[in-house]
XYZ file of C-alpha atoms in Angstrom:
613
model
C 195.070 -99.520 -229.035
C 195.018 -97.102 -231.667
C 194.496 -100.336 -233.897
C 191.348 -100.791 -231.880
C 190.033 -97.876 -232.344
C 190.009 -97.693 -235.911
C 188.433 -100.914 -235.759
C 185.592 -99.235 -233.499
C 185.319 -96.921 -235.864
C 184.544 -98.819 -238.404
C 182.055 -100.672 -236.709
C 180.333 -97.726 -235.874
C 180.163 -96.809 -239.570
C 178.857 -99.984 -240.301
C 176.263 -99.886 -237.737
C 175.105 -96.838 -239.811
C 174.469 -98.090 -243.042
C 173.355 -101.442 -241.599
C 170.649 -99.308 -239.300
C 169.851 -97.723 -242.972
C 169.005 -94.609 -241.229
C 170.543 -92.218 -243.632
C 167.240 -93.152 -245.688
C 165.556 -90.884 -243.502
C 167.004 -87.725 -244.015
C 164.880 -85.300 -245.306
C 164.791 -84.116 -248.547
C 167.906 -81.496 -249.279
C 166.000 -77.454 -248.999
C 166.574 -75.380 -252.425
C 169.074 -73.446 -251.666
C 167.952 -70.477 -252.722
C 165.153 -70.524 -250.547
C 166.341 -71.079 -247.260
C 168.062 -67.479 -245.887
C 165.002 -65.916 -245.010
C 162.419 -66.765 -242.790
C 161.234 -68.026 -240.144
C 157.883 -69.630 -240.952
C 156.874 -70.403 -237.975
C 154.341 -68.775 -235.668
C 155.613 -70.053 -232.852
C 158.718 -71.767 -230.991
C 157.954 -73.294 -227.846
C 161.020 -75.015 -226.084
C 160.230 -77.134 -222.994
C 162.034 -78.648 -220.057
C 162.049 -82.249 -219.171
C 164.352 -83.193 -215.909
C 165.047 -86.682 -217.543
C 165.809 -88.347 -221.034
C 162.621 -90.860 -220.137
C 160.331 -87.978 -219.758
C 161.869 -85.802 -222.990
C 161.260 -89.152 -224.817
C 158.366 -90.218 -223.408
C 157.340 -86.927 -224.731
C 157.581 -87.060 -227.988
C 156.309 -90.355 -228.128
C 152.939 -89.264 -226.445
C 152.835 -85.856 -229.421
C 153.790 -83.557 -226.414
C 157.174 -82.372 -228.598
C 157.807 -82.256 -232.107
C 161.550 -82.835 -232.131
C 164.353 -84.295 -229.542
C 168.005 -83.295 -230.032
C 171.172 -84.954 -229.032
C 169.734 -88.592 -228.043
C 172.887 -90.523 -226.197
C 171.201 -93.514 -224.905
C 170.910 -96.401 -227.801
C 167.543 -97.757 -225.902
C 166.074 -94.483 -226.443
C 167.194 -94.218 -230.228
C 166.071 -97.476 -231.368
C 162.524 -96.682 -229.185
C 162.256 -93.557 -231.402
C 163.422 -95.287 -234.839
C 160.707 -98.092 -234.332
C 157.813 -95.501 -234.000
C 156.163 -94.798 -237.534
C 155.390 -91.310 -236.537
C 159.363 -90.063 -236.567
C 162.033 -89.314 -238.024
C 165.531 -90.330 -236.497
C 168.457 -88.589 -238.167
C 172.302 -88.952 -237.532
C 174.647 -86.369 -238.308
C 178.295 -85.482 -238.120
C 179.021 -82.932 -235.706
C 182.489 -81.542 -234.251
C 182.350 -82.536 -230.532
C 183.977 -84.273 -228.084
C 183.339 -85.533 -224.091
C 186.597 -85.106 -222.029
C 188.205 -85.048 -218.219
C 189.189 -82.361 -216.981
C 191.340 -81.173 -213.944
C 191.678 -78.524 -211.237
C 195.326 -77.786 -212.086
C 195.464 -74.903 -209.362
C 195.781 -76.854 -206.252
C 197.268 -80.334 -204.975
C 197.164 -83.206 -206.137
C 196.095 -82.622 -209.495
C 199.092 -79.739 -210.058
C 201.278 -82.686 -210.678
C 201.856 -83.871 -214.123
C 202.957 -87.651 -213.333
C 199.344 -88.153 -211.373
C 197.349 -86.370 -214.248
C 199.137 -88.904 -217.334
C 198.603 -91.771 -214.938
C 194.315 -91.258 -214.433
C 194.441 -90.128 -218.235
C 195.820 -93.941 -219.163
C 192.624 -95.700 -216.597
C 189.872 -94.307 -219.030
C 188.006 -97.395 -220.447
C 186.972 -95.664 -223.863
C 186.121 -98.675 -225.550
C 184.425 -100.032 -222.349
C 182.714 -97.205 -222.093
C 181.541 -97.438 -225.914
C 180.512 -100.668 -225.939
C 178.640 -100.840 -221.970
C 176.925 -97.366 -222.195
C 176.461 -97.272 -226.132
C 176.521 -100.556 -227.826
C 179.678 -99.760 -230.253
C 176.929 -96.634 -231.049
C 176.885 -93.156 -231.711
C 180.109 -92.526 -229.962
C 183.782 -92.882 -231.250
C 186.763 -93.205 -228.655
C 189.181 -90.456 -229.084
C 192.535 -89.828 -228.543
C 193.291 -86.673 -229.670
C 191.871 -83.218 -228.980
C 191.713 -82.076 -232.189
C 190.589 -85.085 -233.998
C 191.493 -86.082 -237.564
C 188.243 -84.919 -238.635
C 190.268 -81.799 -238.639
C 192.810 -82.694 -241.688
C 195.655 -80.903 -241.916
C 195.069 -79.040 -238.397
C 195.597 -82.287 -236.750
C 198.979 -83.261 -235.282
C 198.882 -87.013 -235.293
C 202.533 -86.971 -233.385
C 201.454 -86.348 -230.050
C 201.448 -88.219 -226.895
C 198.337 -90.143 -226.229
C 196.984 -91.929 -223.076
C 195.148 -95.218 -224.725
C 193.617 -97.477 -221.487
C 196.705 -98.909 -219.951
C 196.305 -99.566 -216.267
C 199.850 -100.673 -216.181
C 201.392 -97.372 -217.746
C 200.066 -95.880 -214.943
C 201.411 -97.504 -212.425
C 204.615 -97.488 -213.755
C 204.279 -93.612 -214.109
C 203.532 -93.670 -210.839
C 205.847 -95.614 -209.203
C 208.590 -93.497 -211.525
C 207.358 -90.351 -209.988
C 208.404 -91.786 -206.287
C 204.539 -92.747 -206.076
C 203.600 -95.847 -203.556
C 200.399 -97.197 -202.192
C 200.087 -97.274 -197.842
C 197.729 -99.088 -195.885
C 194.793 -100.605 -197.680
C 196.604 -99.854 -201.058
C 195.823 -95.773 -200.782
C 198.335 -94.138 -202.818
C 200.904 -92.205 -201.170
C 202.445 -88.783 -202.666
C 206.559 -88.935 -203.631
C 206.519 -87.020 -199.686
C 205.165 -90.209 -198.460
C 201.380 -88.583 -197.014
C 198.810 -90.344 -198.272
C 196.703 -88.435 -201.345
C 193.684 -86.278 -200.528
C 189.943 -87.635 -201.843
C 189.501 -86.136 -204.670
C 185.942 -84.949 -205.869
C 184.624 -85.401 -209.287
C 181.567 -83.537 -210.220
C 179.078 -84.734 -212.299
C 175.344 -84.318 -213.600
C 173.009 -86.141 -211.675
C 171.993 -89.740 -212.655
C 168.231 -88.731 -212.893
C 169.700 -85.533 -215.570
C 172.426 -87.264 -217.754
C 172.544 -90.970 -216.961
C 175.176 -91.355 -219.150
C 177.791 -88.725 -217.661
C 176.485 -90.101 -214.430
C 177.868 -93.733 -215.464
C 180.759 -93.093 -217.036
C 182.058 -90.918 -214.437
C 181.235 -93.607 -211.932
C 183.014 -96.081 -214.181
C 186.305 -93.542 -214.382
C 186.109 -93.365 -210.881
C 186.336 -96.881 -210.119
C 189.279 -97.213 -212.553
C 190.901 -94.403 -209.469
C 189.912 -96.314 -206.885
C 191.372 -99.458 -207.910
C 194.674 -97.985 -208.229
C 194.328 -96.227 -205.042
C 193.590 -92.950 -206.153
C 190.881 -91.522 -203.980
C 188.025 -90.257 -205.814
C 184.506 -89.351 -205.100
C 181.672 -88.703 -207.248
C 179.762 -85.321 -205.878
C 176.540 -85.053 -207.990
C 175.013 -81.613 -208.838
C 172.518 -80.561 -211.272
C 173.903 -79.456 -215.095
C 173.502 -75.531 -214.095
C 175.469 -75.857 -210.339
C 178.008 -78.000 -212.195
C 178.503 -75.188 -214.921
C 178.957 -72.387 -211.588
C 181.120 -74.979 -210.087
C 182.965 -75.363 -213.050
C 183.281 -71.772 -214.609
C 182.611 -69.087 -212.512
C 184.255 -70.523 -208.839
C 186.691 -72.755 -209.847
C 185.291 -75.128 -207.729
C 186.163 -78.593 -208.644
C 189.137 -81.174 -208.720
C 187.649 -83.057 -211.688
C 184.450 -82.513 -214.028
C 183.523 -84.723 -217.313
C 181.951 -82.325 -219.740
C 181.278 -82.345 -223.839
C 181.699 -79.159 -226.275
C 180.623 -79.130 -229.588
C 180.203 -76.261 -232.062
C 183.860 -76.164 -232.909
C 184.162 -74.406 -235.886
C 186.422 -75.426 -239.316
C 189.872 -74.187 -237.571
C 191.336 -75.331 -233.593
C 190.347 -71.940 -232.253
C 188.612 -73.069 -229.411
C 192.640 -73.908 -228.302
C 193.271 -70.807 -227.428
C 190.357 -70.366 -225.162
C 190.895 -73.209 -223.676
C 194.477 -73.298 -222.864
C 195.759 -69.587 -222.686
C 196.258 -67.752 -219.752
C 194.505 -64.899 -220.436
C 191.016 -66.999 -220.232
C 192.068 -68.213 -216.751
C 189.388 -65.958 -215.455
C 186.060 -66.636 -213.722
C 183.754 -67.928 -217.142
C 186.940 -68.056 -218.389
C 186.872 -71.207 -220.880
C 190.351 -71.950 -219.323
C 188.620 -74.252 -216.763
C 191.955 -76.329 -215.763
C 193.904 -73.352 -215.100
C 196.224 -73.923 -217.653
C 199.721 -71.493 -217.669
C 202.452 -72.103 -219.806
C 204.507 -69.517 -221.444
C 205.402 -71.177 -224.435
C 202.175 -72.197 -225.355
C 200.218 -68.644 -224.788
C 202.614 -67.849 -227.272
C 202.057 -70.344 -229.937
C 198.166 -70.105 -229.205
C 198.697 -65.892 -229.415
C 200.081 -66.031 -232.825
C 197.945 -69.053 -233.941
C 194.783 -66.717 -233.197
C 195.699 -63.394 -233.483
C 198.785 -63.316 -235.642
C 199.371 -65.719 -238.152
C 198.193 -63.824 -241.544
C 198.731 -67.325 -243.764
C 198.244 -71.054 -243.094
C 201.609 -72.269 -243.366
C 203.002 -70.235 -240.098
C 199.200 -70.809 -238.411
C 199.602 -74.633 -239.008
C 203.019 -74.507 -237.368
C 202.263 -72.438 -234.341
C 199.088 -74.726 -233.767
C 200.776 -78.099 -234.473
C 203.125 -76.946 -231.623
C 200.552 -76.186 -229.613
C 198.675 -78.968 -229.852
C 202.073 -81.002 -228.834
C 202.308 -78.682 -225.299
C 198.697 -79.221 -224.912
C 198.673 -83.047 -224.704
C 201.573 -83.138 -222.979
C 200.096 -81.391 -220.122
C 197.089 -83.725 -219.700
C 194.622 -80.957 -218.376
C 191.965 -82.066 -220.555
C 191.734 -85.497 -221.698
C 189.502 -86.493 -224.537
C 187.397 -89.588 -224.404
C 184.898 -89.715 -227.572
C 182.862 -87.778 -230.132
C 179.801 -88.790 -230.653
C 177.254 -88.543 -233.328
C 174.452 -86.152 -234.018
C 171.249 -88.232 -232.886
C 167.967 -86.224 -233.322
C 163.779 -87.164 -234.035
C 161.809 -85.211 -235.190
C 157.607 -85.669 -235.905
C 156.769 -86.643 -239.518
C 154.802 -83.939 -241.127
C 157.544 -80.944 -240.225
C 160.093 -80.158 -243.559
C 162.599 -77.427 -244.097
C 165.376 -78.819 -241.781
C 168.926 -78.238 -242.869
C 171.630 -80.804 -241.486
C 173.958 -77.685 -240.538
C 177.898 -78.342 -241.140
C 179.554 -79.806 -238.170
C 176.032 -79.021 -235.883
C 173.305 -81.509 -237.531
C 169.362 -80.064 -237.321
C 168.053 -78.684 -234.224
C 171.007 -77.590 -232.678
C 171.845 -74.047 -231.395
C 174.302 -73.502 -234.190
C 171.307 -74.764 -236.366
C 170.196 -71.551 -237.434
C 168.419 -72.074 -240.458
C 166.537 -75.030 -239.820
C 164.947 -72.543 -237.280
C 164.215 -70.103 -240.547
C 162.694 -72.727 -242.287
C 161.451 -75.150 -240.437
C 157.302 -75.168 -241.494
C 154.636 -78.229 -242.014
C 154.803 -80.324 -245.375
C 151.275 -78.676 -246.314
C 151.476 -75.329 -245.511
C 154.605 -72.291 -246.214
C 153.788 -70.302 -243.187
C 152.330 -70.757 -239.961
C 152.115 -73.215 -236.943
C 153.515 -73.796 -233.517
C 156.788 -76.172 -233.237
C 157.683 -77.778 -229.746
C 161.069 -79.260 -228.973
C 162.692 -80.349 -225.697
C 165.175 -77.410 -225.042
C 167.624 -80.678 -223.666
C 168.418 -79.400 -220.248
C 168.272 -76.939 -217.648
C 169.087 -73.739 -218.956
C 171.406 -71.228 -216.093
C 170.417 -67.922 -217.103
C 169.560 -66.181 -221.132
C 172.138 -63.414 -220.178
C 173.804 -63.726 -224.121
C 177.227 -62.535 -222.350
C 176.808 -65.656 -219.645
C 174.883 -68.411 -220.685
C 178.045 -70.531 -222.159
C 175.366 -73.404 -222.172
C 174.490 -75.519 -225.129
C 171.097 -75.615 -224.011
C 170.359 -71.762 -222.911
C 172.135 -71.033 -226.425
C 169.560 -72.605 -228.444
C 167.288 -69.817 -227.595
C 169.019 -66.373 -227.018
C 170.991 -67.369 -230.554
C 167.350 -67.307 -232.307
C 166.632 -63.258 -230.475
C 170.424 -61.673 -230.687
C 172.253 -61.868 -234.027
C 175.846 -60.809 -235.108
C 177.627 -58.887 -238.601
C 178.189 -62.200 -240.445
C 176.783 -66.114 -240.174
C 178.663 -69.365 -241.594
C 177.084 -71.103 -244.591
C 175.088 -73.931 -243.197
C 176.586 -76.169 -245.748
C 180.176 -75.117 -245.914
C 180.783 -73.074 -242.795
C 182.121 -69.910 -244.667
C 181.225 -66.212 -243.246
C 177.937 -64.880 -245.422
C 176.739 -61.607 -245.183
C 174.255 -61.642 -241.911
C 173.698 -57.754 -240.249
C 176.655 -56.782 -242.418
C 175.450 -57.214 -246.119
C 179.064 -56.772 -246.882
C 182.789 -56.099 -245.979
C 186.206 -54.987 -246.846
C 189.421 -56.412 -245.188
C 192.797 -54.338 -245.845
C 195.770 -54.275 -244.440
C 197.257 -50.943 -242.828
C 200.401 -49.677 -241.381
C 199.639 -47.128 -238.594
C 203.398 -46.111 -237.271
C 204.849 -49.115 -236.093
C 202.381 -51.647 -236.154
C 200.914 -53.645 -238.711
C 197.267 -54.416 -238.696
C 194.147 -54.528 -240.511
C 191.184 -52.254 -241.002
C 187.882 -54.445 -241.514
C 185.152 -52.111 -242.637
C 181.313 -53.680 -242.225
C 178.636 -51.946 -244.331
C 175.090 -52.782 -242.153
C 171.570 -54.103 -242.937
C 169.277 -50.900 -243.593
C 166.734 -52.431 -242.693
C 167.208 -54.128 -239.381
C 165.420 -53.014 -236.337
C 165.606 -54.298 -232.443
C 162.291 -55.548 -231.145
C 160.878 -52.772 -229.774
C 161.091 -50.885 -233.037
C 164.251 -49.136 -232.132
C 166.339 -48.881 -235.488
C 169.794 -50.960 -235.307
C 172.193 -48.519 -236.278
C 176.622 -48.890 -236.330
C 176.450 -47.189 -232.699
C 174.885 -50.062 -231.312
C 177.732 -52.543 -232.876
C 180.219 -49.692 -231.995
C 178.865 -49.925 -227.865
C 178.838 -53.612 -227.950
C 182.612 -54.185 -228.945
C 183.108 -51.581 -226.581
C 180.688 -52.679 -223.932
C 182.952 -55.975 -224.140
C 185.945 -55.105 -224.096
C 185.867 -52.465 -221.257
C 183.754 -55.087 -219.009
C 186.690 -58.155 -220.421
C 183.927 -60.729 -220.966
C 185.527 -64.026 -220.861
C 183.412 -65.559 -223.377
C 183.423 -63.236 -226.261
C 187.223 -61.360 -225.349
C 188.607 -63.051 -228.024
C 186.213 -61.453 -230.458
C 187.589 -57.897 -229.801
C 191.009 -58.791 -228.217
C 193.016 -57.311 -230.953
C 190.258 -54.511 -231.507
C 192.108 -50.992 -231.442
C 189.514 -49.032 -232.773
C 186.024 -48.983 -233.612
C 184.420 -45.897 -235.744
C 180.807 -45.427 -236.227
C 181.246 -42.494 -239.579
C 177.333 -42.719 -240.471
C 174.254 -45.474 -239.671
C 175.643 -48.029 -241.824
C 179.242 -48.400 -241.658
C 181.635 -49.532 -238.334
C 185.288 -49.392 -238.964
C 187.573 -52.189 -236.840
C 191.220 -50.669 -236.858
C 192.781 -54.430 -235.733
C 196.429 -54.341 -234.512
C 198.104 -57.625 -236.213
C 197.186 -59.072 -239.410
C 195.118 -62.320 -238.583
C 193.746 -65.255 -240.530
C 190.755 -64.933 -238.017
C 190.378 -61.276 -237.239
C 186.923 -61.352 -239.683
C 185.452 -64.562 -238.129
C 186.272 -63.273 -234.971
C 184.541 -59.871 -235.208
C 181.751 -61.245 -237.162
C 180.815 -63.545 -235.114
C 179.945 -61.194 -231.875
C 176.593 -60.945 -230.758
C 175.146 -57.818 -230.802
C 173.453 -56.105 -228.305
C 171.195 -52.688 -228.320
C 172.844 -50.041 -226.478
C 169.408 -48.304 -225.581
C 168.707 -51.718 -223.530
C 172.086 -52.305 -222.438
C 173.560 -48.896 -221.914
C 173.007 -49.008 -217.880
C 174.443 -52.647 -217.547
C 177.890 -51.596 -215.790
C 180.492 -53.875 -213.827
C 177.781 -56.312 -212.511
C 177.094 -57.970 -216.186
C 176.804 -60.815 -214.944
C 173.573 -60.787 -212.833
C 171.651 -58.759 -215.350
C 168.788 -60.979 -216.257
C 167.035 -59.724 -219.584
C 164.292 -61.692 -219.728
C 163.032 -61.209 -216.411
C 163.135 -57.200 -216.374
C 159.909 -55.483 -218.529
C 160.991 -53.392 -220.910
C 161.312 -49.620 -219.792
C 158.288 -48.723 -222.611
C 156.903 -52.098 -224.341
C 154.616 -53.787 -221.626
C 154.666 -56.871 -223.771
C 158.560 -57.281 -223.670
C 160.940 -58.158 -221.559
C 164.462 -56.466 -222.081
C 165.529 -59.724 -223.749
C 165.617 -57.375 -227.151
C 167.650 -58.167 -229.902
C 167.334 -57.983 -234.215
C 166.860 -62.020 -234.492
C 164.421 -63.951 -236.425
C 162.219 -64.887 -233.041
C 160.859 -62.629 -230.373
C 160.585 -63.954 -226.156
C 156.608 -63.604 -225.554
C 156.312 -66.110 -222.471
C 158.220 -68.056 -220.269
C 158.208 -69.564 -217.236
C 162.202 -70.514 -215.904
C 162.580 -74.391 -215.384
C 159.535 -74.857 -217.639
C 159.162 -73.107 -221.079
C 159.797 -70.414 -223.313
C 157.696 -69.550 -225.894
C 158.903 -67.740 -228.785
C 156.941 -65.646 -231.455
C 158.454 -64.962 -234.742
C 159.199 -61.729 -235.433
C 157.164 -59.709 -237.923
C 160.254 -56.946 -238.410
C 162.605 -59.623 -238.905
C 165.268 -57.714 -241.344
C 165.160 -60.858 -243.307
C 161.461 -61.855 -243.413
C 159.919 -63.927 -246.545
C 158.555 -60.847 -248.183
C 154.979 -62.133 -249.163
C 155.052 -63.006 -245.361
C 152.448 -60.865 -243.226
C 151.466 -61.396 -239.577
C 148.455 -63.424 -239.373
C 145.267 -61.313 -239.112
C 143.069 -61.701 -235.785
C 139.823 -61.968 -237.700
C 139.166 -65.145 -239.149
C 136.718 -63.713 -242.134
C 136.544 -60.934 -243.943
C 133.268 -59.557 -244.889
C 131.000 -63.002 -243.513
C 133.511 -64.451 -245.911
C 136.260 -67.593 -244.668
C 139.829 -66.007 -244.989
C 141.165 -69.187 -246.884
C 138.673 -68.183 -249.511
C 139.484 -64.188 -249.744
C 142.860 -65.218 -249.697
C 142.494 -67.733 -252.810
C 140.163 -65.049 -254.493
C 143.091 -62.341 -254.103
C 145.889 -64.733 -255.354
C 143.359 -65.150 -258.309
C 142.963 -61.867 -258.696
C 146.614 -60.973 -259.401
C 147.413 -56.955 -258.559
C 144.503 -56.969 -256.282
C 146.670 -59.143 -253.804
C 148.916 -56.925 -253.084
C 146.446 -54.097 -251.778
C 145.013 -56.687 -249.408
C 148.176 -57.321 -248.726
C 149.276 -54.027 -247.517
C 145.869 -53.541 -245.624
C 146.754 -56.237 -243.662
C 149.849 -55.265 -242.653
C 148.507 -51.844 -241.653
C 146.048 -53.438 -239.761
C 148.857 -55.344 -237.584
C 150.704 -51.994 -237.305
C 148.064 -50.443 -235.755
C 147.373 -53.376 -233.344
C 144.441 -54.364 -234.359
């Protein structure tokens, strides 16, 4: 099997170069020009229930760009129209199976390993994607990984006769009408297996129907229960309420992190990534020191090969494929960056958002793109969705970003850092020291300041927010001494501690300050601002401001004029359309031509949109 799926592989690469599609990848950004932005006027992101309306969409000029296209029909529709782009990128991501480890029948190992072995990957490959865009996957942490992957663990390749004999060794048989009967001899429950609607992801739709009837051919009971992508998330993360769910994450980062939230006990909460309900000594240990402790590779690659040995063993998760990176965009848009491990238009795709502008023009203009799928709420501290994320990551911003080439932390809110290690009695930690943007302000003018990073760790950690706990789990201290400088007193001295930190959101205490224990329902973009009639409380320091929406439908974005790291020459664009009786195209190449004189009418506009003219 594993044979096979090298062989798959290979095909798939083939099918690449064969497609030639790598031809139409845009031309690489200069480098130096691409940290500042955004260009745009406008963002608009739209909803369309279906994958035939979002492409039907583009096709008709209603949207400039489509992300994450699954369905080969749709991507060789797109690459055949002269008007697009189709790009494919690599991206870390995978589709898996998950169980409801917490209750009966799925709390039993033997049953788990024997519906992990009755997954048709390379049915499923070659049925719903043509030997396409997806690659069958054994392993959680794939080899994409190098040396983080542990190739020496137990796999479940598509073996319909393993699992029956792991069955039938478990004390397993099959009753009347071949149901299959516990080791007590009672016949096992139905299970349920959520999954998207057919109409909303066809794809998840089929091959949950197709992993179902796998079940039900061995006896195992199963039935699909469809719900739309939001309910499904509820189901899934805040109630627990599920016995199976097929899901895909992506956005995984250079290092096996995302272990730890998945598997350790302390994220068996509600929005808790540990969705299985996963709780195993040993391996909250190994996780614990893989994350938190391990101050050099050598012991982190250890603890985490370990882990990753536990983890398959257990068969909570099972993965099924990665797939690539399929996006179209409309000819005529440049500045897209293919982001490390993310591809263009993703939500970790933050600079193609900075930069994205028309061929013909630096500044300006109004880009639409299909936001993907229904998006559950934009509170940042709940919406763990891929496609709510595309937009609150463009309004809220954290200390440090990843290079969009390499993935290493750059200076972001924090222009710079210090990391030392510190003995305080008898505990060994490190004291991470961030030295702020001066010139960063929240939306509504507000200065951003070190006491609004200080309240947001602390905001977190008193309120134990699933999703961003591990940020500030080993967070002792946090000292605001002036504006510009916060001061992290970690306990442990961690590989990760400065990705971890630097990667939290943060949020503006003046806005936030009166959020208490019911986080969860607070709803900042549908509460007006307590003093800015034209905002909502969705307030943050990012590169885009939230103007208009309408939930289910749109949300329009403006760019933000105050942006901390706005393209210098770039002004907000005057009301009037003349100056004087005279076209502003042509004052505007007079004043270029008239060197100095430029930047007085530069300034004067720039008063003018102060004053709200």
């Amino acid at each position: 099997m594993r044979k096979s799926l090298r062989l798959s592989a290979s095909l798939f690469t083939a099918a690449l170069m064969v497609l030639n599609i790598f031809a139409q990848l845009p031309m690489a950004v200069e480098a130096q020009s691409i940290y500042n932005g955004p260009r745009l006027d406008e963002l608009l992101f739209l909803y369309y229930g279906t994958p035939d309306a979002e492409v039907t969409a583009i096709q008709k000029g209603e949207v400039d760009a489509v992300s994450d296209l699954i369905r080969p029909m749709d991507i060789q529709t797109l690459s055949g129209n002269t008007e697009l782009n189709v790009t494919y990128a690599e991206q870390t991501h995978y589709c898996y199976l998950a169980f409801n480890l917490r209750k009966p029948p799925l709390d039993r190992i033997e049953l788990r390993k024997a519906i992990a072995h009755l997954i048709p990957r390379e049915k499923i490959s070659s049925q719903l994607f043509q030997g396409l865009v997806v690659e069958p996957m054994l392993y959680e942490v794939m080899p994409a990984f190098g040396k983080w992957h542990n190739p020496n663990v137990e796999t479940y390749p598509y073996d319909p006769g393993e699992a029956k004999k792991i069955l039938e060794e478990a004390g397993y048989t099959h009753g009347e009408g071949g149901r299959l009967l516990s080791p007590e001899g009672t016949p096992v429950r139905k299970l349920t297996f959520l999954t998207p609607t057919q109409e909303e992801a066809p794809t998840s739709f089929e091959i949950s129907r197709i992993i179902a009837g796998e079940l039900n051919g061995l006896g195992i009971p199963v039935e699909l229960e469809t719900v739309s992508f939001d309910a499904l998330l509820t189901r899934v993360y805040t109630k627990r309420d599920f016995d199976m769910y097929f899901l895909c994450v992506s956005g995984l980062g250079r290092y096996p992190r995302w272990l730890y939230e998945f598997y350790h006990s302390n994220l068996d909460v509600p929005d808790g990534e540990n969705t299985p309900g996963v709780r195993v000594e040993a391996l909250d240990r190994l996780l614990y020191a893989f994350r938190f402790e391990d101050s050099g590779e050598e012991e982190a690659l250890t603890h985490i090969h370990q882990a990753q040995e536990i983890i398959a063993d257990l068969a909570a998760r099972i993965p099924i494929y990665s797939r690539f990176k399929v996006e179209a965009y409309r000819k005529g848009w440049v500045g897209m960056i293919n982001h490390k491990g993310a591809g263009y238009f993703d939500s970790d795709s933050f600079y193609t958002w900075l930069n994205l502008h028309r061929e013909d023009s630096r500044f300006g203009g109004v880009f639409k793109v299909s936001v993907g799928g229904k998006v559950r709420t934009l509170n940042p501290l709940y919406g763990s969705g891929a496609y709510e994320a595309k937009i609150w990551k463009l309004i809220y911003d954290s200390l440090l970003t990843s290079n969009p080439y390499t993935g290493e932390p750059m200076p972001y809110l924090a222009e710079s850092w210090e990391v030392e290690n510190i003995v305080e009695g008898d505990v060994k930690g490190q004291r991470i020291t961030y030295h702020l943007a001066s010139n960063a302000t929240w939306h509504d003018g507000e200065p951003f300041t070190s006491r609004d990073v200080k309240f947001t760790f602390e905001f977190i950690k008193k309120h134990q927010v699933p999703m961003w706990l591990p940020a500030v789990e080993k967070v002792l201290r946090v000292e605001a001494p002036d504006e510009r400088t916060v001061v992290l007193t970690m306990e442990g001295v961690s590989m990760f501690n400065l990705i971890d930190t630097g990667g939290l959101l943060i949020l503006p205490e003046h806005i936030w300050r009166d959020v208490g224990e019911d986080w969860r329902s607070f709803q900042p973009n549908l509460e007006s601002h307590p003093s800015h009639p034209d905002l909502t409380k969705m307030v943050g320091t990012g590169p885009f401001i939230l103007v208009d929406h309408k939930p289910g439908e749109y949300w329009r974005l403006k760019w933000n004029p105050g942006y901390f790291k706005r393209i210098s020459e770039r002004v907000e664009a005057p009301k009037a359309q003349a100056i004087g009786g005279l076209p502003l195209p042509f004052v505007e190449a007079a004043v270029v031509a008239g060197g100095g004189v430029a930047a007085v009418l530069t300034w004067l506009r720039w008063r003018r949109r102060a004053r709200g003219v």
